XYZ file of N, CA, C and O in Angstrom:
264
model
N 12.149 -8.699 -26.589
C 12.251 -9.011 -25.200
C 10.880 -9.495 -24.620
O 9.948 -8.674 -24.815
N 10.863 -10.520 -23.936
C 9.590 -10.941 -23.349
C 9.398 -10.206 -21.920
O 10.292 -10.056 -21.107
N 8.158 -9.802 -21.715
C 7.806 -9.125 -20.401
C 7.642 -10.331 -19.305
O 6.724 -11.124 -19.480
N 8.481 -10.212 -18.384
C 8.352 -11.300 -17.278
C 7.160 -11.200 -16.457
O 6.803 -12.191 -15.744
N 6.367 -10.155 -16.530
C 5.171 -10.074 -15.814
C 3.875 -10.201 -16.723
O 2.750 -10.069 -16.243
N 4.031 -10.677 -17.907
C 2.960 -10.795 -18.832
C 1.852 -11.799 -18.478
O 0.772 -11.702 -18.886
N 2.212 -12.722 -17.577
C 1.311 -13.749 -17.059
C 0.313 -13.302 -16.026
O -0.602 -13.940 -15.774
N 0.599 -12.100 -15.586
C -0.241 -11.596 -14.434
C -1.647 -11.192 -15.020
O -1.791 -10.574 -15.959
N -2.609 -11.491 -14.138
C -3.940 -11.039 -14.289
C -4.667 -10.682 -13.034
O -4.217 -11.029 -11.912
N -5.574 -9.776 -13.202
C -6.347 -9.279 -11.886
C -6.838 -10.442 -11.108
O -7.315 -11.449 -11.639
N -6.592 -10.279 -9.739
C -7.087 -11.232 -8.866
C -5.873 -12.235 -8.484
O -6.001 -12.887 -7.391
N -4.823 -12.233 -9.194
C -3.667 -13.116 -8.793
C -3.150 -12.563 -7.600
O -2.921 -11.385 -7.351
N -2.512 -13.493 -6.710
C -1.693 -13.110 -5.619
C -0.224 -13.186 -5.895
O 0.228 -14.104 -6.535
N 0.504 -12.152 -5.444
C 1.881 -11.957 -5.789
C 2.669 -11.375 -4.503
O 2.004 -10.998 -3.586
N 3.867 -11.554 -4.680
C 4.849 -10.952 -3.767
C 5.810 -10.138 -4.597
O 6.196 -10.516 -5.610
N 6.334 -9.021 -3.926
C 7.453 -8.242 -4.521
C 8.833 -8.684 -3.906
O 8.921 -8.280 -2.643
N 9.653 -9.448 -4.509
C 10.824 -9.893 -3.859
C 11.825 -8.789 -3.419
O 12.548 -8.915 -2.509
N 11.635 -7.572 -4.056
C 12.450 -6.509 -3.748
C 11.957 -5.818 -2.415
O 12.684 -5.005 -1.745
N 10.683 -6.144 -2.032
C 9.992 -5.541 -0.801
C 9.246 -6.568 -0.114
O 8.043 -6.536 0.045
N 9.888 -7.517 0.540
C 9.175 -8.610 1.199
C 8.287 -8.121 2.441
O 7.291 -8.817 2.641
N 8.660 -7.039 3.063
C 7.776 -6.531 4.113
C 6.504 -5.872 3.686
O 5.716 -5.760 4.499
N 6.174 -5.789 2.469
C 4.963 -5.315 1.907
C 3.967 -6.407 2.055
O 2.777 -6.124 2.072
N 4.377 -7.817 2.172
C 3.399 -8.841 2.423
C 2.850 -9.246 1.109
O 3.288 -9.023 -0.097
N 1.736 -10.139 1.214
C 1.016 -10.630 0.090
C 0.231 -9.507 -0.586
O -0.356 -8.615 0.000
N 0.212 -9.652 -1.980
C -0.564 -8.592 -2.776
C -1.431 -9.320 -3.808
O -1.247 -10.347 -4.153
N -2.500 -8.470 -4.095
C -3.464 -8.917 -5.045
C -3.389 -8.057 -6.218
O -3.635 -6.802 -6.207
N -3.136 -8.551 -7.483
C -3.096 -7.782 -8.617
C -4.504 -7.094 -8.902
O -5.471 -7.775 -8.893
N -4.550 -5.801 -9.107
C -5.845 -5.130 -9.411
C -5.927 -4.857 -10.924
O -7.120 -5.090 -11.516
N -4.795 -4.543 -11.591
C -4.873 -4.371 -12.965
C -3.477 -4.379 -13.577
O -2.483 -4.239 -12.884
N -3.334 -4.692 -14.935
C -2.135 -4.687 -15.715
C -2.412 -3.951 -16.951
O -3.164 -4.526 -17.892
N -1.819 -2.735 -16.989
C -2.049 -2.069 -18.309
C -0.629 -1.649 -18.826
O 0.168 -0.918 -18.186
N -0.235 -2.249 -19.992
C 1.063 -2.130 -20.638
C 2.021 -2.688 -19.494
O 1.878 -3.779 -18.994
N 2.963 -1.714 -19.092
C 3.974 -2.285 -18.014
C 3.598 -1.697 -16.744
O 4.320 -1.895 -15.822
N 2.322 -1.106 -16.548
C 1.969 -0.601 -15.193
C 1.094 -1.637 -14.601
O 0.030 -2.082 -15.014
N 1.515 -2.132 -13.436
C 0.848 -3.099 -12.605
C 0.435 -2.526 -11.261
O 1.184 -1.913 -10.564
N -0.867 -2.428 -11.038
C -1.442 -2.097 -9.735
C -1.680 -3.206 -8.849
O -2.454 -4.144 -9.300
N -1.123 -3.202 -7.634
C -1.248 -4.287 -6.655
C -1.662 -3.717 -5.380
O -1.055 -2.634 -4.891
N -2.634 -4.443 -4.733
C -2.941 -3.977 -3.407
C -2.261 -4.902 -2.327
O -2.599 -6.135 -2.287
N -1.287 -4.457 -1.734
C -0.383 -5.240 -0.736
C -1.058 -5.101 0.673
O -1.512 -4.055 1.029
N -0.949 -6.181 1.373
C -1.442 -6.225 2.826
C -1.001 -5.150 3.686
O -1.628 -4.673 4.708
N 0.424 -4.826 3.593
C 0.989 -3.988 4.549
C 1.135 -2.456 4.101
O 1.417 -1.581 4.952
N 1.166 -2.288 2.831
C 1.437 -0.887 2.351
C 0.265 -0.461 1.370
O 0.312 0.725 0.833
N -0.777 -1.220 1.159
C -1.917 -0.846 0.343
C -1.536 -0.851 -1.122
O -0.782 -1.587 -1.624
N -2.319 0.032 -1.835
C -2.229 0.015 -3.429
C -0.981 0.627 -3.779
O -0.584 1.749 -3.455
N -0.241 -0.071 -4.684
C 1.030 0.443 -5.240
C 0.909 0.212 -6.773
O 0.455 -0.803 -7.362
N 1.305 1.147 -7.618
C 1.375 1.052 -9.012
C 2.959 0.912 -9.268
O 3.830 1.734 -8.967
N 3.238 -0.254 -9.900
C 4.651 -0.656 -10.162
C 4.971 -0.627 -11.606
O 4.096 -0.942 -12.499
N 6.208 -0.403 -11.941
C 6.754 -0.484 -13.332
C 7.160 -1.849 -13.641
O 8.145 -2.268 -13.015
N 6.358 -2.536 -14.294
C 6.735 -4.001 -14.660
C 7.981 -4.203 -15.367
O 8.532 -5.275 -15.543
N 8.593 -3.179 -15.880
C 9.919 -3.149 -16.506
C 11.012 -3.258 -15.470
O 12.110 -3.586 -15.878
N 10.712 -2.781 -14.396
C 11.700 -2.698 -13.263
C 11.519 -3.683 -12.096
O 12.443 -4.061 -11.399
N 10.332 -4.221 -11.913
C 9.990 -5.057 -10.828
C 9.452 -6.402 -11.519
O 8.537 -6.442 -12.329
N 10.016 -7.550 -11.051
C 9.470 -8.813 -11.428
C 8.764 -9.458 -10.203
O 9.324 -9.745 -9.208
N 7.385 -9.526 -10.346
C 6.621 -10.072 -9.189
C 6.548 -11.616 -9.149
O 6.600 -12.237 -10.216
N 6.498 -12.177 -8.037
C 6.525 -13.612 -7.815
C 5.062 -13.987 -7.645
O 4.451 -13.517 -6.657
N 4.530 -14.892 -8.375
C 3.130 -15.442 -8.133
C 3.164 -16.186 -6.929
O 4.170 -16.974 -6.616
N 2.007 -16.223 -6.166
C 1.886 -17.041 -5.000
C 0.649 -17.999 -5.308
O -0.453 -17.572 -5.377
N 1.015 -19.230 -5.350
C -0.129 -20.303 -5.562
C -0.403 -21.019 -4.346
O -1.524 -21.438 -4.216
N 0.494 -21.040 -3.366
C 0.225 -21.688 -2.056
C 0.486 -20.694 -0.949
O 1.650 -20.196 -0.840
N -0.584 -20.265 -0.312
C -0.404 -19.264 0.787
C 0.131 -19.740 1.987
O 0.353 -18.989 3.028
N 0.566 -21.147 2.088
C 1.143 -21.695 3.320
C 0.109 -21.813 4.390
O 0.438 -21.683 5.574
N -1.117 -21.986 4.075
C -2.204 -22.087 5.024
C -2.172 -23.353 5.838
O -2.679 -23.410 7.003
N -1.574 -24.361 5.351
C -1.505 -25.666 6.045
C -0.376 -25.557 7.130
O 0.851 -25.329 6.900
N -0.764 -25.621 8.397
C 0.156 -25.525 9.493
C 0.542 -26.846 10.085
O 1.312 -26.930 10.982
N 0.193 -27.917 9.453
C 0.619 -29.227 9.876
C -0.319 -29.751 11.032
O 0.000 -30.815 11.562
N -1.386 -29.096 11.307
C -2.253 -29.559 12.454
C -3.411 -30.219 11.845
O -3.958 -30.039 10.770
C-alpha cells in the first residue's frame, strides 16, 4: 500500500480537509507516518499520516483580481 502523504516535505503548505478551520499549515517534519504541521489557527499538530490525508496548497489564493 502506498502512503498518500509520502510526497510531503518540510516547508510545504498543506490543509487538513478533516479540519478546515485549522487553516493553512506548514509541514515541519515527516518521520515514518508521523507528520508535524504548524497550522495558522491551532499551532503545531502531530498527525498520523495513516489516518489523515493532507492536501498540498500550491496557490494560496493571493490574487484578489485587483
